[in-house]
Structure formats: C-alpha cells, structure tokens
Amino acid sequence: MNLFSEAKKVIAGGVNSPARSFSGVGGEPLFFKSAKGAYIRTENGRELIDYVGSWGPMILGHSFPPVLSSIKKAIENGLSFGAPTTIETKLAKKVKDFIPSIEKLRMVSTGTEATMSAIRLARGYTGRDLIVKFEGCYHGHVDSLLIKAGSGALTHGAPSSPGIPKSLAKNTLIIPFNDCDALKKIYESYGDQIACTIVEPIAGNMNMIKPIPGFLEDLQDISKRHGSLLIFDEVMTGFRVAKGGAQSIYNIEPDITALGKIIGGGLPAAAFGGKDKIMSHLSPEGPVYQAGTLSGNPIAMNAGYTTLKHIEKPSFFEKLHLQSEKLMLEMKKIASKNNIPFEVVYEGGMFGFSFTKNGPIKNYNDIANSEISLFKEFFHLMLEENIYFAPSPFEAGFMSSKHTEVEIDSTLSAVEKVFKKIAKKSI
Ligand code: KE4
C-alpha cells in the first residue's frame, strides 16, 4: 500500500505541513515510524541519520529519556486543565534565565501564534499599522507575514498566498535581508507609521544566512530612533545557535522575541516575550487581546523545561558548535577536492549548505540563484546513503547532542561517495 496515496485520500496534499511534502526536492515524502537519538526509522524499516530533527526541536536527539520520563510523569496527573499550572511559571523563569531581554512572556502553541501575537502587540502598543519584514524570512503562516516583495523594490508587499486581502498586505513593507540602505530608506519614508520590524536574526528559511556586520545594529538603532519595536523571530534560532539565541551572539536586545520548537521539547509549545512595559499591554492586564485553549499545556511545558535543563551548561553549545563545524568544513573540503561549487554556514547546532559559485549567500536572491538542481540531486543521493537532510535548498540543518563522531564520520563517507558520483557525471 502506498502510504502517501492513502494519506492523500483524507489529508490535503497528503501532509499536515507543506515543508515535509518533498515538493522542494521531488519525489514522495518519507513516512516515519520511530526515532531515537540521531536516528529516525521509516515505516519500511530504513534507519537514517537525521539532520532535520523535526525542523529543530530535537536538539537532545529523538526520544531523549529524561524528556520522555518527564512527559510520562506529567500525563499521570492529567493532560490539560485550561487553567494555570506551576510548570508554566517554572518554564517561563527558565526562559528568562536563558534570554534576559525577556522580562515577561506569554506561552502559545506554535511559532506562527507567537509571531502573529507579537505583531499584534506591537501594533497595539505603538498604535501604528505598518510592519517591516525581510524577503526570504519566514515567520509562520500569519496573513500579515505571508507577504512577498511587491512590484518595485521598497514598496508595499503583495500577498504570497491567495486568501490574504491586498488591503492587509499593503501594510507590510518588504526589503532584502542584509540591506542596510534599504532599511534606512524605508524608515525615511514611513518611519513614524511603522509599528515594528520583524526579523530572523540568523535567517533559517532561505537556507542559513547570517547577518552582515552592522545589519542588526542598524536595525536596532533605526527602530529605536523611530519609536518602532524590534521583534526577533527566534523560533528556530532560540536555544539552537546558542543558549541565549542569536541575540546573545550579536548582543542585541530586541523589544519582543518569538520562540518555538526547542521550547516545547518536541511537543506543541511556543512563546513571545519582552519588556514588561510592552507585555503589560496584553489582555487581561491591557487591551491587546490574545488567547489559547492549550497555551501553556502542562505536558508540553514539562517537555520544554526538561529540555532546557539539559542544554543549559555552556559546554553543551561549545560541543554542538564543534560538531556542526566539523561536518560543514569537512563537507566543504570534499566538495573542493571534487571541484563542486559549495558554500557552508554554521552556528551552534544549526547549519546550511548550498551549491553556488558566487561565494557565501547573503540574501534570498543568492540562494534562489544557487544550483537548486544540484541540491536536489545531492539530497536524493545522500538519502540513498541513509542520510536525511532537510528536503529543500531553502531550509537549514540541525545537529543534536546525539550526533557523535560515528554519525558525523559516516555522513562524511557518504558525502565522499556522493560528491565523487556528482563530479564524475559533470565531466
Ligand atoms: P510553526 O507555526 O511552524 O510552529 O512556526 C513557524 C515559524 C516561525 N518562525 C520561524 C523562524 C520558523 O522557522 C517557523 C517554522 N519553521 C518551519 C521550517 N523552516 C517549520 C516546518 C513546517 O512549516 O512544517
């Protein structure tokens, strides 16, 4: 029985999220049955080394025993009360320890809810309607953020999906990532109408792209000067690139931070938080409404709390960074030995690689103009070697503490084999 055809009979597109559909690489999506540590097992019994990690949450590896036991213990007391529990306070305090710019937070269930609520809060707090986002950054499927660059540069955005009213889209201004001039121009034109700028401080949805020196600092200064809020979407980078997220690496203090993925330890949980003077505008204290039946779900809170407890030692991220560094630099070495155009980026437990002759990617156009077909070929050849990278050239890769020398070395020997095959074909 074909699992995908079965799924397509009852689930739209056969998947509950397009990112897992393999539409970015061709072919049919894999169906998984179980996962442990750095390994994930398909329904038909293949065991793969997993560098997707459920798109980020599995930083301790799959089925991390202390997380599983904290969940088992919590479910004995019930699943959901729709009322406050002490574990929500415990996790919120732990998040504040990790990310000091957060004085108060609000738990939600998905990263989309976190960013959607953060921009509503920014609009409510400033009384302004316009928001600025960057081409290629993804913040979840929020109407105001599923917007692509309009016709000319620096113009009002256009919906990147049907179903989003143009009247809403025009309130979102789009500029290229890492473009400080465009940022200055857009604030010169609209500064006093801009409620917030939202950015992935290290972009992870157009492959992995780091901010160029000065970009985030300019963003912080210009936001402050115009009284608009700076929102860091750290749903992916939070607790991933460093204990304190990207903001701790670049020493920037955003007004609001959105978090997700790792904060739930693999269960549905996310959050947004920032200065108390901003967060106090949220209902029931303030007028900005935001709510959620399963927000702060105690099972998810326990999974998230146990996860953060096991990644809080500085040595955790020092080691994770070395693992990512070894994989990326060795892959680059093998690629150049085979004259394959290949660029790599990495920070903490996150990495990206692309096939391009044009040097490091700095924005969406760079990755869009990279050799996408070569990526697809590489992806499938590596899958044949039982190595599972993200099924899209626009996604990032995720290392876990369970990817030891063994997994990294077998990945690299697979890369040797595959790059040789690709090089031979191109002669
Ligand atoms: P969710 O609503 O999917 O929990 O989070 C949305 C989101 C917000 N912000 C950033 C920076 C994100 O990366 C995401 C979601 N990331 C994608 C992968 N690039 C999740 C995978 C999927 O959509 O299935």
Coordinates of C-alpha atoms in Angstrom, one line a residue, residues 45 110 314 332 397:
G45 CA 12.3 -0.1 8.3
T110 CA 3.0 27.3 17.7
P314 CA 27.8 26.4 28.3
K332 CA 33.4 21.8 2.0
G397 CA 20.1 21.7 9.0

